[in-house]
Amino acid sequence: MATSRVGMKDFYRQKKNSGGISKPSSKTKSTKKTPTHSSTVGSDAVQPPALISHGALDLQDEYDSKEELLRQFDMNMAYGPCIGMTRLARWERAHRLGLNPPRNVETLLRSGKADAECLWDGRV
Amino acid sequence: MEAMDVDQEKKILHRKQSRYINMDEIFFAEKEPYRGQQYSQIYFARLHFLRTLLYSLVPNWKPHLPVCTILGLEEGKECIIVGTLYKHMKLKPVILDEYSKERSATPLFKPHNFRHPDDYLVLEDDSGRVKLDGGALLPPVYVTGVVVALLGKETGAGSFLVQDFLEAGLPPQIEKPLKPSEDKYVVFISHISAGSSASNPLLFQLFVDHITGHLGDEKEQRLEAEIVHVVIAGNSVEIPRGLLNGQNLASKDLSRLSEPIKELDIMLTQIAAGVSMDIMPGPNDPANFSLPQQPLHRCLFPGSAAYNTFNSCTNPHFFELDNIRFLGTAGQNIEDLEKYSEAKDKLEFMERTLRWRHLAPSAPNTLGCYPYTDRDPFLLESCPHVYFVGNQDKYETRLLNGSEGQVVRLICIPKFSETGIAIALNLRNLECHALSFEVQFSS
């Protein structure tokens, strides 16, 4: 990986979010993450066409600011580990332990529009 | 002749009664959904509870000293950190040893105690971990999973030199009721081991006859009528292990498997008919393996479960009798501490669990435990008046005095099938004595 770092920058023009979570690229992309063969470096021809749009690589998946808020909640160490619990269960535990978790997270989770499981669900 | 008229002429002796409240709800796991969680959740719940507690105790302990997280340690600066201890043990069996190429490193025999002079302690909180140095915290005393507050400073080598430590201490105790005027006894028995070739059924029958008042003259019966409750602390049956080897059981073996339980049920029916009793599952009983063990199922005891005096309880077991709180286990927590730490006797292990405010600190590290997510049921929120542990090798007891006036009677209940000893505790003054049974056949 270190030797091809220069090539990596061309591949992955990463957008750094202010909070710190940048979701790793979508599942189809992840198989191409380690450029093990130098022939793939810098070459657009081996990228599946769907992943290149408007000259830039498409890294943003369908998640909006609400999901971003929930992911910040998942990653916050003060409320304990997030794996293995639904987000609402974790929020309720944090509330019961007196940790004052943010109320807007609760309303978002109860409204049913957001993903009930944590960010790592099914991926770890 | 007089004996036959005893019912008409003398009044029938009545057994004394006590108000019994079962408080095992915290140990039930029936409603807990398993969603693939790992043990990090239970450690978080434990750290949070005990850390909040220790933070409140720190100002009285070392005022004017800063408290910081492990990642916030600065070299040379004296401060207080709170976290969970991890003990690195060289001899602790690791599953990866099976795959290691150099087999000579592991001993061929399994030692029953895994201590080694090279064991060291590490403190972990949710930000990081740091190795502990110094003579204040001795590795042989502690096990992984204990939460402590430490005063010290970070050394140049990156470890933390401990100068002093603070444990959570005994929890608050509710007031013991004013001394009742009469003697009432609770009898503890454990490791009846019905069905095993080593146990003598006559010995247990002798015990049952004694507590139900079928033995002795009137004076003896008066004493027996003062027994208000019986607690069976685990290992009541021994299922023949040879049958459970993964093969299908032949029909004649099926009955051999259930005979110990049937034998136990016959005995328990005699007890339940006379006095209220609790039965706890133990390591050898047909219950789940991990703590907290769930109550033995009622269908195992068709005879005795019909009585309302029969209570099938969890292990650990928490109950209240006449406003006196009892807490006890069938021994797994203390046995596990004995494997990974050192103390002068079992009572000292019991005292430590009370001071650490946790019944089984080595769970889930070396002791099987259910992965709770939102709470740790083994945390002690209140101090019991009586703390008992079953399946021990010998009978030991001591009265423990806490710093805030707590008084706890610690009891180690010996194995009945080996020693023939059951324990009777007087509720009036929390004193106990042994009931010793012996059977001898003249040859």
Short mmCIF file of C-alpha atoms in Angstrom, two decimals, chain B residues 145-432:
data_model
loop_
_atom_site.label_atom_id
_atom_site.label_comp_id
_atom_site.label_asym_id
_atom_site.label_seq_id
_atom_site.Cartn_x
_atom_site.Cartn_y
_atom_site.Cartn_z
CA GLY B 145 -12.72 -7.27 35.95
CA VAL B 146 -12.30 -5.39 39.24
CA VAL B 147 -12.87 -1.64 39.05
CA VAL B 148 -10.58 0.48 41.24
CA ALA B 149 -9.37 4.04 41.58
CA LEU B 150 -5.60 4.50 41.64
CA LEU B 151 -3.41 7.33 42.78
CA GLY B 152 0.00 7.61 41.22
CA LYS B 153 1.97 9.03 38.37
CA GLU B 154 3.08 7.99 34.96
CA THR B 155 6.71 6.92 34.73
CA GLY B 156 9.14 7.50 31.93
CA ALA B 157 8.73 3.93 30.77
CA GLY B 158 5.06 4.56 30.04
CA SER B 159 3.68 2.61 32.96
CA PHE B 160 1.78 3.95 35.93
CA LEU B 161 3.42 3.84 39.34
CA VAL B 162 0.68 3.18 41.87
CA GLN B 163 1.02 4.89 45.23
CA ASP B 164 -2.38 4.18 46.67
CA PHE B 165 -5.66 2.62 45.63
CA LEU B 166 -9.32 2.86 46.48
CA GLU B 167 -11.88 0.09 46.18
CA ALA B 168 -15.61 0.69 46.07
CA GLY B 169 -16.04 -0.71 49.54
CA LEU B 170 -18.99 -2.40 51.16
CA PRO B 171 -22.33 -1.15 49.84
CA PRO B 172 -24.82 0.48 52.21
CA GLN B 173 -26.87 -1.90 54.28
CA ILE B 174 -30.49 -1.52 55.29
CA GLU B 175 -31.06 -1.45 58.98
CA LYS B 176 -31.39 -4.84 60.55
CA PRO B 177 -34.72 -5.11 62.27
CA LEU B 178 -34.80 -4.70 66.01
CA LYS B 179 -33.82 -7.90 67.73
CA PRO B 180 -36.70 -10.32 67.62
CA SER B 181 -37.17 -12.09 70.88
CA GLU B 182 -37.33 -15.60 69.57
CA ASP B 183 -34.83 -17.86 67.87
CA LYS B 184 -35.54 -18.71 64.28
CA TYR B 185 -33.20 -20.80 62.19
CA VAL B 186 -32.38 -20.97 58.52
CA VAL B 187 -30.68 -24.17 57.41
CA PHE B 188 -28.20 -24.23 54.54
CA ILE B 189 -27.13 -27.37 52.77
CA SER B 190 -25.25 -27.89 49.54
CA HIS B 191 -23.77 -30.64 47.34
CA ILE B 192 -26.35 -33.27 48.26
CA SER B 193 -25.28 -34.99 45.03
CA ALA B 194 -28.24 -37.38 44.87
CA GLY B 195 -27.56 -40.25 42.54
CA SER B 196 -23.81 -40.22 42.82
CA SER B 197 -22.00 -43.33 43.92
CA ALA B 198 -20.09 -41.36 46.53
CA SER B 199 -23.12 -39.99 48.35
CA ASN B 200 -25.05 -41.97 50.91
CA PRO B 201 -28.81 -41.50 50.57
CA LEU B 202 -29.28 -42.43 54.19
CA LEU B 203 -27.30 -39.38 55.23
CA PHE B 204 -29.63 -37.02 53.41
CA GLN B 205 -32.64 -38.92 54.67
CA LEU B 206 -31.35 -38.41 58.20
CA PHE B 207 -31.10 -34.71 57.52
CA VAL B 208 -34.63 -34.58 56.10
CA ASP B 209 -35.99 -36.47 59.08
CA HIS B 210 -34.27 -34.10 61.43
CA ILE B 211 -35.56 -30.89 59.96
CA THR B 212 -39.08 -32.19 59.49
CA GLY B 213 -39.24 -33.17 63.13
CA HIS B 214 -39.39 -36.93 62.77
CA LEU B 215 -36.40 -37.53 64.97
CA GLY B 216 -35.74 -37.06 68.60
CA ASP B 217 -37.84 -36.38 71.65
CA GLU B 218 -39.99 -33.35 72.31
CA LYS B 219 -37.11 -31.14 73.31
CA GLU B 220 -35.39 -31.92 70.05
CA GLN B 221 -38.60 -31.35 68.15
CA ARG B 222 -39.01 -27.94 69.71
CA LEU B 223 -35.63 -26.97 68.34
CA GLU B 224 -36.53 -28.35 64.95
CA ALA B 225 -39.76 -26.38 64.92
CA GLU B 226 -37.70 -23.23 65.01
CA ILE B 227 -36.32 -23.91 61.54
CA VAL B 228 -38.23 -21.57 59.29
CA HIS B 229 -36.46 -21.97 55.96
CA VAL B 230 -34.14 -24.34 54.13
CA VAL B 231 -31.77 -23.28 51.35
CA ILE B 232 -30.21 -25.89 49.08
CA ALA B 233 -27.21 -24.21 47.55
CA GLY B 234 -26.49 -26.15 44.42
CA ASN B 235 -25.21 -29.54 43.23
CA SER B 236 -28.25 -31.41 44.37
CA VAL B 237 -27.92 -34.14 41.76
CA GLU B 238 -25.15 -35.91 40.00
CA ILE B 239 -26.12 -37.14 36.57
CA PRO B 240 -23.99 -40.11 35.50
CA ARG B 241 -21.54 -38.44 33.15
CA GLY B 242 -20.62 -41.55 31.25
CA LEU B 243 -23.98 -41.55 29.54
CA LEU B 244 -23.59 -38.07 28.12
CA ASN B 245 -21.05 -38.83 25.46
CA GLY B 246 -22.95 -37.68 22.44
CA GLN B 247 -24.34 -41.04 21.48
CA ASN B 248 -28.02 -41.73 21.38
CA LEU B 249 -29.24 -43.15 24.64
CA ALA B 250 -30.63 -46.63 24.82
CA SER B 251 -34.00 -46.77 26.51
CA LYS B 252 -32.59 -48.45 29.59
CA ASP B 253 -30.08 -45.64 29.91
CA LEU B 254 -32.78 -43.01 29.73
CA SER B 255 -34.16 -44.13 33.02
CA ARG B 256 -30.68 -44.14 34.54
CA LEU B 257 -30.35 -40.51 33.54
CA SER B 258 -33.47 -39.43 35.34
CA GLU B 259 -33.09 -41.56 38.46
CA PRO B 260 -31.01 -39.08 40.45
CA ILE B 261 -33.60 -36.37 39.93
CA LYS B 262 -36.44 -38.69 40.89
CA GLU B 263 -34.60 -39.64 44.04
CA LEU B 264 -34.04 -35.99 44.84
CA ASP B 265 -37.68 -35.16 44.21
CA ILE B 266 -38.83 -37.79 46.68
CA MET B 267 -36.64 -36.24 49.35
CA LEU B 268 -37.59 -32.70 48.49
CA THR B 269 -41.26 -33.57 48.71
CA GLN B 270 -40.70 -34.54 52.32
CA ILE B 271 -38.96 -31.24 52.99
CA ALA B 272 -41.44 -29.09 51.10
CA ALA B 273 -44.32 -30.69 52.93
CA GLY B 274 -42.95 -29.34 56.18
CA VAL B 275 -40.94 -26.20 55.67
CA SER B 276 -40.43 -23.55 52.99
CA MET B 277 -37.37 -24.26 50.93
CA ASP B 278 -35.30 -22.77 48.14
CA ILE B 279 -33.36 -24.84 45.67
CA MET B 280 -30.55 -23.24 43.69
CA PRO B 281 -28.84 -24.74 40.65
CA GLY B 282 -25.16 -25.50 40.91
CA PRO B 283 -22.34 -26.42 38.53
CA ASN B 284 -23.46 -30.07 38.29
CA ASP B 285 -27.19 -29.50 38.11
CA PRO B 286 -29.35 -29.67 34.98
CA ALA B 287 -29.46 -25.92 34.48
CA ASN B 288 -27.66 -23.58 32.11
CA PHE B 289 -23.92 -23.23 32.47
CA SER B 290 -23.31 -19.51 32.45
CA LEU B 291 -24.10 -17.29 35.37
CA PRO B 292 -26.69 -16.29 36.43
CA GLN B 293 -28.00 -19.83 36.36
CA GLN B 294 -31.72 -19.89 35.81
CA PRO B 295 -34.06 -21.71 38.20
CA LEU B 296 -34.38 -25.47 37.81
CA HIS B 297 -37.54 -26.24 35.94
CA ARG B 298 -40.63 -27.20 37.90
CA CYS B 299 -41.25 -30.27 35.77
CA LEU B 300 -38.08 -31.84 37.18
CA PHE B 301 -39.80 -31.97 40.56
CA PRO B 302 -43.32 -33.21 39.97
CA GLY B 303 -43.79 -34.12 43.59
CA SER B 304 -42.31 -31.16 45.42
CA ALA B 305 -43.19 -28.39 42.98
CA ALA B 306 -46.84 -28.91 43.85
CA TYR B 307 -46.23 -27.34 47.24
CA ASN B 308 -46.20 -23.58 47.56
CA THR B 309 -43.32 -23.92 49.99
CA PHE B 310 -41.13 -25.07 47.12
CA ASN B 311 -39.17 -22.25 45.47
CA SER B 312 -36.89 -22.85 42.53
CA CYS B 313 -34.36 -20.04 42.56
CA THR B 314 -31.57 -18.61 40.46
CA ASN B 315 -27.90 -18.87 41.20
CA PRO B 316 -26.92 -16.30 42.62
CA HIS B 317 -29.89 -16.12 44.94
CA PHE B 318 -31.10 -13.00 46.69
CA PHE B 319 -33.93 -13.08 49.18
CA GLU B 320 -35.24 -11.49 52.30
CA LEU B 321 -36.51 -13.29 55.37
CA ASP B 322 -38.06 -11.18 58.13
CA ASN B 323 -36.28 -8.11 56.73
CA ILE B 324 -32.89 -9.79 56.82
CA ARG B 325 -31.24 -9.91 53.41
CA PHE B 326 -29.53 -13.04 52.19
CA LEU B 327 -27.31 -13.29 49.15
CA GLY B 328 -25.54 -16.42 48.04
CA THR B 329 -24.13 -18.48 45.23
CA ALA B 330 -23.41 -22.12 44.62
CA GLY B 331 -19.69 -21.43 44.68
CA GLN B 332 -18.71 -20.76 41.08
CA ASN B 333 -17.65 -17.18 41.75
CA ILE B 334 -15.35 -18.10 44.62
CA GLU B 335 -13.93 -21.17 42.88
CA ASP B 336 -13.01 -19.02 39.94
CA LEU B 337 -11.33 -16.44 42.15
CA GLU B 338 -9.35 -19.21 43.73
CA LYS B 339 -8.00 -20.28 40.37
CA TYR B 340 -6.77 -16.83 39.45
CA SER B 341 -5.85 -15.16 42.70
CA GLU B 342 -4.65 -15.92 46.20
CA ALA B 343 -6.07 -15.47 49.67
CA LYS B 344 -5.59 -17.08 53.03
CA ASP B 345 -9.02 -18.69 53.03
CA LYS B 346 -12.32 -18.75 51.15
CA LEU B 347 -13.82 -16.20 53.50
CA GLU B 348 -11.23 -13.71 52.36
CA PHE B 349 -12.33 -14.19 48.75
CA MET B 350 -15.89 -13.57 49.84
CA GLU B 351 -14.88 -10.45 51.71
CA ARG B 352 -13.07 -9.19 48.63
CA THR B 353 -16.11 -9.60 46.42
CA LEU B 354 -18.06 -7.49 48.87
CA ARG B 355 -15.38 -4.82 48.99
CA TRP B 356 -15.17 -4.73 45.23
CA ARG B 357 -18.95 -4.50 45.23
CA HIS B 358 -19.19 -7.22 42.62
CA LEU B 359 -20.29 -10.82 43.14
CA ALA B 360 -18.27 -12.33 40.33
CA PRO B 361 -15.63 -9.94 39.03
CA SER B 362 -13.94 -12.59 36.92
CA ALA B 363 -17.12 -12.98 34.86
CA PRO B 364 -17.17 -12.91 31.85
CA ASN B 365 -13.39 -13.22 31.54
CA THR B 366 -12.92 -16.67 32.99
CA LEU B 367 -16.37 -17.41 34.39
CA GLY B 368 -19.21 -18.01 31.99
CA CYS B 369 -21.75 -15.22 32.03
CA TYR B 370 -24.63 -13.99 29.93
CA PRO B 371 -23.75 -10.94 27.78
CA TYR B 372 -26.08 -8.39 29.29
CA THR B 373 -26.21 -5.09 27.44
CA ASP B 374 -27.69 -2.56 29.75
CA ARG B 375 -26.73 -3.68 33.23
CA ASP B 376 -24.41 -5.91 35.19
CA PRO B 377 -26.60 -7.98 37.52
CA PHE B 378 -23.72 -8.99 39.76
CA LEU B 379 -23.10 -5.47 41.00
CA LEU B 380 -24.01 -5.15 44.64
CA GLU B 381 -26.22 -2.18 45.30
CA SER B 382 -27.03 -3.07 48.87
CA CYS B 383 -25.11 -5.07 51.40
CA PRO B 384 -26.68 -8.35 52.46
CA HIS B 385 -26.83 -9.35 56.11
CA VAL B 386 -25.90 -12.92 55.26
CA TYR B 387 -23.62 -13.88 52.40
CA PHE B 388 -23.27 -17.59 51.73
CA VAL B 389 -21.35 -19.69 49.25
CA GLY B 390 -22.08 -23.36 48.67
CA ASN B 391 -20.05 -26.39 47.62
CA GLN B 392 -17.00 -25.59 49.68
CA ASP B 393 -14.59 -28.06 51.16
CA LYS B 394 -15.08 -27.10 54.75
CA TYR B 395 -17.38 -25.11 56.97
CA GLU B 396 -16.07 -21.64 57.74
CA THR B 397 -17.80 -18.58 58.98
CA ARG B 398 -16.98 -15.06 60.07
CA LEU B 399 -18.71 -11.83 60.91
CA LEU B 400 -17.53 -8.98 58.70
CA ASN B 401 -17.77 -5.42 59.93
CA GLY B 402 -17.88 -2.62 57.40
CA SER B 403 -16.68 0.93 57.75
CA GLU B 404 -20.20 2.33 57.93
CA GLY B 405 -21.56 -0.09 60.46
CA GLN B 406 -22.48 -2.84 58.03
CA VAL B 407 -22.45 -6.28 59.58
CA VAL B 408 -22.34 -9.32 57.32
CA ARG B 409 -22.27 -12.95 58.29
CA LEU B 410 -20.07 -14.81 55.78
CA ILE B 411 -20.74 -18.54 55.52
CA CYS B 412 -18.96 -21.22 53.52
CA ILE B 413 -21.34 -24.16 53.22
CA PRO B 414 -19.48 -27.46 52.99
CA LYS B 415 -20.30 -30.32 50.65
CA PHE B 416 -22.91 -32.40 52.42
CA SER B 417 -22.21 -35.63 50.57
CA GLU B 418 -18.59 -35.54 51.73
CA THR B 419 -18.79 -33.97 55.17
CA GLY B 420 -22.33 -34.59 56.37
CA ILE B 421 -22.49 -31.01 57.65
CA ALA B 422 -25.35 -28.59 57.15
CA ILE B 423 -25.37 -25.10 58.62
CA ALA B 424 -28.03 -23.54 60.82
CA LEU B 425 -28.14 -19.78 61.14
CA ASN B 426 -30.02 -18.07 63.95
CA LEU B 427 -31.91 -15.05 62.62
CA ARG B 428 -31.98 -13.42 66.01
CA ASN B 429 -28.26 -12.81 66.35
CA LEU B 430 -26.79 -14.07 63.04
CA GLU B 431 -24.83 -16.80 64.75
CA CYS B 432 -24.40 -20.10 63.05
#
